[in-house]
Amino acid sequence: SREDRVSLPLGEEGRSALERIEGLVPAPLEWESALEGNPSPDRAALNLERWLSATGNPTTYLQTVLDYRAMHRVLMVLGASQHLADAVLQNPELGTLLLEEPLRPEDLVIEADRELPELVRRATSPSHVLDRLRYFKQKWNLRIATADLEGSLPPREVWRCLSLLAERLILQAAEALWAPQSEGKPLPLGIVAFGKLGGFELNYSSDVDLAYFCPDGLPEEEERK
C-alpha cells in the first residue's frame, strides 16, 4: 500500500516501480513485509517489474507469486544479486523456480543424472550443447542461492550443492564433446578436481582446478583427440 511505501528505504525509481506493479492486481500489496531484510529494496523492486514485463502475462505471474505467498522470497533473490536477477530476466520462466519447495541436495543429483543427458542428446551442435549446460547451471545456481538466502540450507550444504552441480556439468561436458569423435568408444580420460571442488567446498565465485589423465598405452590418435 502507499502507506507501506512511505516507511520503506526506497528511492524514487523503486517507489515508482512498486506503484506500477500495484496496478496489476486489485488488492493492495504488503510491501513492508515483502521487503523486510532485503539487501537492496530499490534493485528488488526494479527487477521485479522487469521480470514481470518480460513474461507473457505479467498479471498472471504476479498473482501466481501472491498465491504461493512467495513475494518475500522473490524480492529477496532479485535484490540480493544482479547476476541472479539477470538470469531470471534473460529466461523469465526461471522465475517460477522461486515458487518451488526448499531445495534438497539429493534433488540436484536426481535431476542432473536424469535431465542433463537428455538435454545434451537433443542438442543440434557443440555450441548448442554448451548453451544447454549453461541454462542448467543458471537454473540450479538460482535454486541453490534461493535456499541459501532463505537459510534453508546451511553453508556446508550450499558448498556441497555447488560442487555437485560443477561435477555433473564437467562430466557431462566431457562426454558430450567426446561423443562426436568417439566412434562409440568410452571416454578415455580421467578428470581429477583439486582445490575447493576437490574438497566439495565450492562457493559462488570459486575457480575450478582440474587435471586430466589418460591410461598408459592409449593409442596416439586417441590421445590427440
PDB file of C-alpha atoms in Angstrom:
ATOM      1  CA  SER A   1       0.000   0.000   0.000  1.00  0.00           C
ATOM      2  CA  ARG A   2       1.026   3.644  -0.335  1.00  0.00           C
ATOM      3  CA  GLU A   3       1.345   3.877   3.467  1.00  0.00           C
ATOM      4  CA  ASP A   4       3.750   0.911   3.452  1.00  0.00           C
ATOM      5  CA  ARG A   5       5.945   2.619   0.873  1.00  0.00           C
ATOM      6  CA  VAL A   6       6.342   5.724   2.991  1.00  0.00           C
ATOM      7  CA  SER A   7       8.373   3.827   5.604  1.00  0.00           C
ATOM      8  CA  LEU A   8      10.453   1.819   3.133  1.00  0.00           C
ATOM      9  CA  PRO A   9      14.058   2.838   2.328  1.00  0.00           C
ATOM     10  CA  LEU A  10      13.265   3.307  -1.361  1.00  0.00           C
ATOM     11  CA  GLY A  11      14.421   5.832  -3.926  1.00  0.00           C
ATOM     12  CA  GLU A  12      12.106   7.444  -6.438  1.00  0.00           C
ATOM     13  CA  GLU A  13      12.687   4.733  -9.079  1.00  0.00           C
ATOM     14  CA  GLY A  14      11.872   1.944  -6.641  1.00  0.00           C
ATOM     15  CA  ARG A  15       8.703   3.656  -5.421  1.00  0.00           C
ATOM     16  CA  SER A  16       7.553   4.258  -8.991  1.00  0.00           C
ATOM     17  CA  ALA A  17       8.187   0.602  -9.869  1.00  0.00           C
ATOM     18  CA  LEU A  18       6.038  -0.543  -6.937  1.00  0.00           C
ATOM     19  CA  GLU A  19       3.236   1.790  -7.959  1.00  0.00           C
ATOM     20  CA  ARG A  20       3.211   0.348 -11.472  1.00  0.00           C
ATOM     21  CA  ILE A  21       3.249  -3.218 -10.101  1.00  0.00           C
ATOM     22  CA  GLU A  22       0.300  -2.409  -7.808  1.00  0.00           C
ATOM     23  CA  GLY A  23      -1.705  -1.521 -10.907  1.00  0.00           C
ATOM     24  CA  LEU A  24      -1.628  -5.190 -11.986  1.00  0.00           C
ATOM     25  CA  VAL A  25      -3.780  -6.545  -9.146  1.00  0.00           C
ATOM     26  CA  PRO A  26      -6.897  -5.179  -7.420  1.00  0.00           C
ATOM     27  CA  ALA A  27      -5.889  -5.828  -3.792  1.00  0.00           C
ATOM     28  CA  PRO A  28      -3.226  -3.709  -2.034  1.00  0.00           C
ATOM     29  CA  LEU A  29       0.196  -5.327  -1.696  1.00  0.00           C
ATOM     30  CA  GLU A  30       2.032  -5.515   1.624  1.00  0.00           C
ATOM     31  CA  TRP A  31       5.436  -4.204   0.566  1.00  0.00           C
ATOM     32  CA  GLU A  32       6.759  -3.636   4.071  1.00  0.00           C
ATOM     33  CA  SER A  33       6.716  -7.330   4.978  1.00  0.00           C
ATOM     34  CA  ALA A  34       7.692  -8.401   1.451  1.00  0.00           C
ATOM     35  CA  LEU A  35      10.838  -6.246   1.506  1.00  0.00           C
ATOM     36  CA  GLU A  36      11.787  -6.908   5.129  1.00  0.00           C
ATOM     37  CA  GLY A  37      15.511  -7.625   5.391  1.00  0.00           C
ATOM     38  CA  ASN A  38      16.056  -7.053   1.679  1.00  0.00           C
ATOM     39  CA  PRO A  39      19.680  -6.110   0.871  1.00  0.00           C
ATOM     40  CA  SER A  40      18.579  -3.695  -1.872  1.00  0.00           C
ATOM     41  CA  PRO A  41      14.868  -2.790  -1.934  1.00  0.00           C
ATOM     42  CA  ASP A  42      15.262  -0.486  -4.950  1.00  0.00           C
ATOM     43  CA  ARG A  43      17.024  -3.141  -7.009  1.00  0.00           C
ATOM     44  CA  ALA A  44      14.445  -5.721  -5.920  1.00  0.00           C
ATOM     45  CA  ALA A  45      11.521  -3.503  -6.954  1.00  0.00           C
ATOM     46  CA  LEU A  46      13.021  -2.606 -10.327  1.00  0.00           C
ATOM     47  CA  ASN A  47      13.990  -6.195 -11.111  1.00  0.00           C
ATOM     48  CA  LEU A  48      10.539  -7.454 -10.125  1.00  0.00           C
ATOM     49  CA  GLU A  49       8.946  -5.025 -12.558  1.00  0.00           C
ATOM     50  CA  ARG A  50      11.421  -6.021 -15.293  1.00  0.00           C
ATOM     51  CA  TRP A  51      10.784  -9.706 -14.716  1.00  0.00           C
ATOM     52  CA  LEU A  52       7.008  -9.285 -14.840  1.00  0.00           C
ATOM     53  CA  SER A  53       7.327  -7.180 -18.005  1.00  0.00           C
ATOM     54  CA  ALA A  54       9.439  -9.905 -19.636  1.00  0.00           C
ATOM     55  CA  THR A  55       6.744 -12.560 -19.101  1.00  0.00           C
ATOM     56  CA  GLY A  56       3.880 -13.132 -21.483  1.00  0.00           C
ATOM     57  CA  ASN A  57       1.263 -12.216 -18.893  1.00  0.00           C
ATOM     58  CA  PRO A  58       2.585 -10.090 -16.003  1.00  0.00           C
ATOM     59  CA  THR A  59      -0.727 -10.006 -14.132  1.00  0.00           C
ATOM     60  CA  THR A  60      -0.966 -13.804 -14.081  1.00  0.00           C
ATOM     61  CA  TYR A  61       2.652 -14.205 -12.990  1.00  0.00           C
ATOM     62  CA  LEU A  62       2.248 -11.648 -10.207  1.00  0.00           C
ATOM     63  CA  GLN A  63      -0.940 -13.320  -8.996  1.00  0.00           C
ATOM     64  CA  THR A  64       0.844 -16.698  -9.001  1.00  0.00           C
ATOM     65  CA  VAL A  65       3.615 -15.273  -6.809  1.00  0.00           C
ATOM     66  CA  LEU A  66       0.976 -13.913  -4.432  1.00  0.00           C
ATOM     67  CA  ASP A  67      -0.978 -17.192  -4.404  1.00  0.00           C
ATOM     68  CA  TYR A  68       2.184 -19.081  -3.423  1.00  0.00           C
ATOM     69  CA  ARG A  69       2.940 -16.416  -0.781  1.00  0.00           C
ATOM     70  CA  ALA A  70       6.395 -16.179  -2.302  1.00  0.00           C
ATOM     71  CA  MET A  71       6.754 -12.407  -2.701  1.00  0.00           C
ATOM     72  CA  HIS A  72       9.333 -12.083   0.084  1.00  0.00           C
ATOM     73  CA  ARG A  73      11.440 -14.882  -1.434  1.00  0.00           C
ATOM     74  CA  VAL A  74      11.189 -13.474  -4.980  1.00  0.00           C
ATOM     75  CA  LEU A  75      12.157  -9.976  -3.877  1.00  0.00           C
ATOM     76  CA  MET A  76      14.997 -11.282  -1.707  1.00  0.00           C
ATOM     77  CA  VAL A  77      16.617 -13.031  -4.678  1.00  0.00           C
ATOM     78  CA  LEU A  78      16.012 -10.123  -7.074  1.00  0.00           C
ATOM     79  CA  GLY A  79      17.502  -7.702  -4.566  1.00  0.00           C
ATOM     80  CA  ALA A  80      20.448  -9.798  -3.400  1.00  0.00           C
ATOM     81  CA  SER A  81      22.350 -10.169  -6.659  1.00  0.00           C
ATOM     82  CA  GLN A  82      22.071  -8.541 -10.060  1.00  0.00           C
ATOM     83  CA  HIS A  83      23.746 -11.621 -11.515  1.00  0.00           C
ATOM     84  CA  LEU A  84      20.879 -13.808 -10.256  1.00  0.00           C
ATOM     85  CA  ALA A  85      18.317 -11.239 -11.362  1.00  0.00           C
ATOM     86  CA  ASP A  86      19.834 -11.123 -14.851  1.00  0.00           C
ATOM     87  CA  ALA A  87      19.455 -14.900 -15.160  1.00  0.00           C
ATOM     88  CA  VAL A  88      15.735 -14.519 -14.412  1.00  0.00           C
ATOM     89  CA  LEU A  89      15.376 -11.556 -16.776  1.00  0.00           C
ATOM     90  CA  GLN A  90      17.105 -13.419 -19.623  1.00  0.00           C
ATOM     91  CA  ASN A  91      14.972 -16.534 -19.042  1.00  0.00           C
ATOM     92  CA  PRO A  92      11.716 -15.308 -17.436  1.00  0.00           C
ATOM     93  CA  GLU A  93      10.434 -18.863 -16.918  1.00  0.00           C
ATOM     94  CA  LEU A  94      13.233 -19.397 -14.384  1.00  0.00           C
ATOM     95  CA  GLY A  95      11.357 -17.097 -12.024  1.00  0.00           C
ATOM     96  CA  THR A  96       8.842 -19.866 -11.365  1.00  0.00           C
ATOM     97  CA  LEU A  97      11.644 -21.818  -9.648  1.00  0.00           C
ATOM     98  CA  LEU A  98      11.344 -19.312  -6.815  1.00  0.00           C
ATOM     99  CA  LEU A  99       7.922 -20.800  -6.042  1.00  0.00           C
ATOM    100  CA  GLU A 100       9.206 -24.347  -5.515  1.00  0.00           C
ATOM    101  CA  GLU A 101       9.715 -26.188  -2.263  1.00  0.00           C
ATOM    102  CA  PRO A 102      13.073 -25.842  -0.414  1.00  0.00           C
ATOM    103  CA  LEU A 103      15.969 -27.492  -2.189  1.00  0.00           C
ATOM    104  CA  ARG A 104      17.477 -30.779  -1.049  1.00  0.00           C
ATOM    105  CA  PRO A 105      20.928 -31.815  -2.326  1.00  0.00           C
ATOM    106  CA  GLU A 106      19.549 -35.159  -3.480  1.00  0.00           C
ATOM    107  CA  ASP A 107      17.076 -33.302  -5.740  1.00  0.00           C
ATOM    108  CA  LEU A 108      20.000 -31.821  -7.628  1.00  0.00           C
ATOM    109  CA  VAL A 109      21.691 -35.197  -8.107  1.00  0.00           C
ATOM    110  CA  ILE A 110      18.493 -36.918  -9.276  1.00  0.00           C
ATOM    111  CA  GLU A 111      17.599 -34.186 -11.763  1.00  0.00           C
ATOM    112  CA  ALA A 112      21.141 -33.780 -13.058  1.00  0.00           C
ATOM    113  CA  ASP A 113      21.501 -37.501 -13.724  1.00  0.00           C
ATOM    114  CA  ARG A 114      18.088 -37.652 -15.395  1.00  0.00           C
ATOM    115  CA  GLU A 115      17.915 -34.339 -17.263  1.00  0.00           C
ATOM    116  CA  LEU A 116      21.454 -33.487 -18.337  1.00  0.00           C
ATOM    117  CA  PRO A 117      21.967 -36.465 -20.687  1.00  0.00           C
ATOM    118  CA  GLU A 118      18.601 -35.724 -22.303  1.00  0.00           C
ATOM    119  CA  LEU A 119      19.428 -32.028 -22.756  1.00  0.00           C
ATOM    120  CA  VAL A 120      22.688 -32.961 -24.433  1.00  0.00           C
ATOM    121  CA  ARG A 121      21.085 -35.670 -26.584  1.00  0.00           C
ATOM    122  CA  ARG A 122      18.620 -33.167 -28.045  1.00  0.00           C
ATOM    123  CA  ALA A 123      21.292 -30.568 -28.837  1.00  0.00           C
ATOM    124  CA  THR A 124      21.979 -29.947 -32.519  1.00  0.00           C
ATOM    125  CA  SER A 125      25.610 -28.759 -32.339  1.00  0.00           C
ATOM    126  CA  PRO A 126      28.526 -28.462 -29.877  1.00  0.00           C
ATOM    127  CA  SER A 127      27.635 -24.815 -29.220  1.00  0.00           C
ATOM    128  CA  HIS A 128      24.030 -25.843 -28.561  1.00  0.00           C
ATOM    129  CA  VAL A 129      25.292 -28.401 -26.032  1.00  0.00           C
ATOM    130  CA  LEU A 130      27.161 -25.672 -24.160  1.00  0.00           C
ATOM    131  CA  ASP A 131      24.105 -23.395 -24.228  1.00  0.00           C
ATOM    132  CA  ARG A 132      22.007 -26.151 -22.652  1.00  0.00           C
ATOM    133  CA  LEU A 133      24.630 -26.799 -19.981  1.00  0.00           C
ATOM    134  CA  ARG A 134      24.763 -23.075 -19.177  1.00  0.00           C
ATOM    135  CA  TYR A 135      20.978 -22.994 -18.837  1.00  0.00           C
ATOM    136  CA  PHE A 136      21.056 -25.949 -16.444  1.00  0.00           C
ATOM    137  CA  LYS A 137      23.758 -24.191 -14.437  1.00  0.00           C
ATOM    138  CA  GLN A 138      21.719 -20.972 -14.263  1.00  0.00           C
ATOM    139  CA  LYS A 139      18.658 -22.892 -13.145  1.00  0.00           C
ATOM    140  CA  TRP A 140      20.379 -24.706 -10.320  1.00  0.00           C
ATOM    141  CA  ASN A 141      22.504 -21.743  -9.228  1.00  0.00           C
ATOM    142  CA  LEU A 142      19.223 -19.893  -8.771  1.00  0.00           C
ATOM    143  CA  ARG A 143      17.699 -22.677  -6.679  1.00  0.00           C
ATOM    144  CA  ILE A 144      20.828 -23.044  -4.542  1.00  0.00           C
ATOM    145  CA  ALA A 145      21.109 -19.291  -3.965  1.00  0.00           C
ATOM    146  CA  THR A 146      17.419 -19.079  -3.033  1.00  0.00           C
ATOM    147  CA  ALA A 147      17.830 -21.815  -0.414  1.00  0.00           C
ATOM    148  CA  ASP A 148      20.981 -20.076   0.814  1.00  0.00           C
ATOM    149  CA  LEU A 149      19.273 -16.688   1.170  1.00  0.00           C
ATOM    150  CA  GLU A 150      16.284 -18.228   2.943  1.00  0.00           C
ATOM    151  CA  GLY A 151      18.532 -20.104   5.330  1.00  0.00           C
ATOM    152  CA  SER A 152      17.021 -23.493   4.469  1.00  0.00           C
ATOM    153  CA  LEU A 153      20.489 -24.854   3.591  1.00  0.00           C
ATOM    154  CA  PRO A 154      23.441 -24.442   5.974  1.00  0.00           C
ATOM    155  CA  PRO A 155      26.689 -23.143   4.395  1.00  0.00           C
ATOM    156  CA  ARG A 156      28.316 -26.571   4.138  1.00  0.00           C
ATOM    157  CA  GLU A 157      25.311 -27.918   2.231  1.00  0.00           C
ATOM    158  CA  VAL A 158      25.394 -24.879  -0.080  1.00  0.00           C
ATOM    159  CA  TRP A 159      29.050 -25.628  -0.890  1.00  0.00           C
ATOM    160  CA  ARG A 160      28.189 -29.272  -1.432  1.00  0.00           C
ATOM    161  CA  CYS A 161      25.364 -28.411  -3.836  1.00  0.00           C
ATOM    162  CA  LEU A 162      27.555 -26.018  -5.836  1.00  0.00           C
ATOM    163  CA  SER A 163      30.232 -28.712  -6.010  1.00  0.00           C
ATOM    164  CA  LEU A 164      27.751 -31.393  -7.096  1.00  0.00           C
ATOM    165  CA  LEU A 165      26.499 -29.081  -9.822  1.00  0.00           C
ATOM    166  CA  ALA A 166      30.019 -28.371 -11.089  1.00  0.00           C
ATOM    167  CA  GLU A 167      30.920 -32.065 -11.016  1.00  0.00           C
ATOM    168  CA  ARG A 168      27.891 -33.111 -13.065  1.00  0.00           C
ATOM    169  CA  LEU A 169      28.383 -30.297 -15.600  1.00  0.00           C
ATOM    170  CA  ILE A 170      32.089 -31.066 -16.083  1.00  0.00           C
ATOM    171  CA  LEU A 171      31.482 -34.777 -16.620  1.00  0.00           C
ATOM    172  CA  GLN A 172      28.586 -34.163 -18.994  1.00  0.00           C
ATOM    173  CA  ALA A 173      30.561 -31.586 -20.993  1.00  0.00           C
ATOM    174  CA  ALA A 174      33.468 -34.010 -21.369  1.00  0.00           C
ATOM    175  CA  GLU A 175      31.177 -36.809 -22.534  1.00  0.00           C
ATOM    176  CA  ALA A 176      29.320 -34.522 -24.949  1.00  0.00           C
ATOM    177  CA  LEU A 177      32.473 -33.168 -26.573  1.00  0.00           C
ATOM    178  CA  TRP A 178      33.959 -36.662 -26.888  1.00  0.00           C
ATOM    179  CA  ALA A 179      30.860 -38.340 -28.348  1.00  0.00           C
ATOM    180  CA  PRO A 180      31.011 -36.967 -31.960  1.00  0.00           C
ATOM    181  CA  GLN A 181      34.525 -38.321 -32.470  1.00  0.00           C
ATOM    182  CA  SER A 182      34.386 -41.398 -30.245  1.00  0.00           C
ATOM    183  CA  GLU A 183      33.054 -43.993 -32.711  1.00  0.00           C
ATOM    184  CA  GLY A 184      31.181 -45.463 -29.779  1.00  0.00           C
ATOM    185  CA  LYS A 185      34.227 -45.841 -27.537  1.00  0.00           C
ATOM    186  CA  PRO A 186      34.033 -44.697 -23.887  1.00  0.00           C
ATOM    187  CA  LEU A 187      35.798 -41.503 -22.884  1.00  0.00           C
ATOM    188  CA  PRO A 188      39.476 -42.492 -22.328  1.00  0.00           C
ATOM    189  CA  LEU A 189      40.080 -39.621 -19.952  1.00  0.00           C
ATOM    190  CA  GLY A 190      40.128 -39.276 -16.185  1.00  0.00           C
ATOM    191  CA  ILE A 191      39.349 -35.947 -14.540  1.00  0.00           C
ATOM    192  CA  VAL A 192      40.666 -35.016 -11.101  1.00  0.00           C
ATOM    193  CA  ALA A 193      39.457 -31.974  -9.175  1.00  0.00           C
ATOM    194  CA  PHE A 194      41.755 -30.024  -6.880  1.00  0.00           C
ATOM    195  CA  GLY A 195      41.167 -27.125  -4.513  1.00  0.00           C
ATOM    196  CA  LYS A 196      37.642 -26.261  -3.422  1.00  0.00           C
ATOM    197  CA  LEU A 197      35.956 -28.586  -5.891  1.00  0.00           C
ATOM    198  CA  GLY A 198      38.184 -31.468  -4.792  1.00  0.00           C
ATOM    199  CA  GLY A 199      37.085 -30.809  -1.209  1.00  0.00           C
ATOM    200  CA  PHE A 200      33.426 -30.250  -2.236  1.00  0.00           C
ATOM    201  CA  GLU A 201      33.603 -26.691  -0.870  1.00  0.00           C
ATOM    202  CA  LEU A 202      32.913 -24.563  -3.932  1.00  0.00           C
ATOM    203  CA  ASN A 203      31.422 -21.122  -3.381  1.00  0.00           C
ATOM    204  CA  TYR A 204      29.681 -18.913  -5.939  1.00  0.00           C
ATOM    205  CA  SER A 205      32.881 -17.323  -7.276  1.00  0.00           C
ATOM    206  CA  SER A 206      35.305 -20.252  -7.000  1.00  0.00           C
ATOM    207  CA  ASP A 207      37.540 -21.226  -9.886  1.00  0.00           C
ATOM    208  CA  VAL A 208      37.626 -24.900 -10.802  1.00  0.00           C
ATOM    209  CA  ASP A 209      41.095 -26.522 -10.802  1.00  0.00           C
ATOM    210  CA  LEU A 210      41.213 -29.720 -12.841  1.00  0.00           C
ATOM    211  CA  ALA A 211      43.812 -32.204 -14.019  1.00  0.00           C
ATOM    212  CA  TYR A 212      43.321 -34.743 -16.774  1.00  0.00           C
ATOM    213  CA  PHE A 213      44.994 -38.105 -17.257  1.00  0.00           C
ATOM    214  CA  CYS A 214      44.940 -40.894 -19.833  1.00  0.00           C
ATOM    215  CA  PRO A 215      45.677 -44.571 -19.220  1.00  0.00           C
ATOM    216  CA  ASP A 216      49.066 -45.929 -20.245  1.00  0.00           C
ATOM    217  CA  GLY A 217      49.203 -47.381 -23.717  1.00  0.00           C
ATOM    218  CA  LEU A 218      46.475 -45.171 -25.184  1.00  0.00           C
ATOM    219  CA  PRO A 219      46.861 -45.001 -28.993  1.00  0.00           C
ATOM    220  CA  GLU A 220      48.440 -41.710 -30.090  1.00  0.00           C
ATOM    221  CA  GLU A 221      45.467 -40.889 -32.325  1.00  0.00           C
ATOM    222  CA  GLU A 222      43.020 -41.058 -29.387  1.00  0.00           C
ATOM    223  CA  GLU A 223      45.404 -39.140 -27.132  1.00  0.00           C
ATOM    224  CA  ARG A 224      45.477 -36.245 -29.626  1.00  0.00           C
ATOM    225  CA  LYS A 225      41.654 -36.109 -29.629  1.00  0.00           C
TER     226      LYS A 225
END
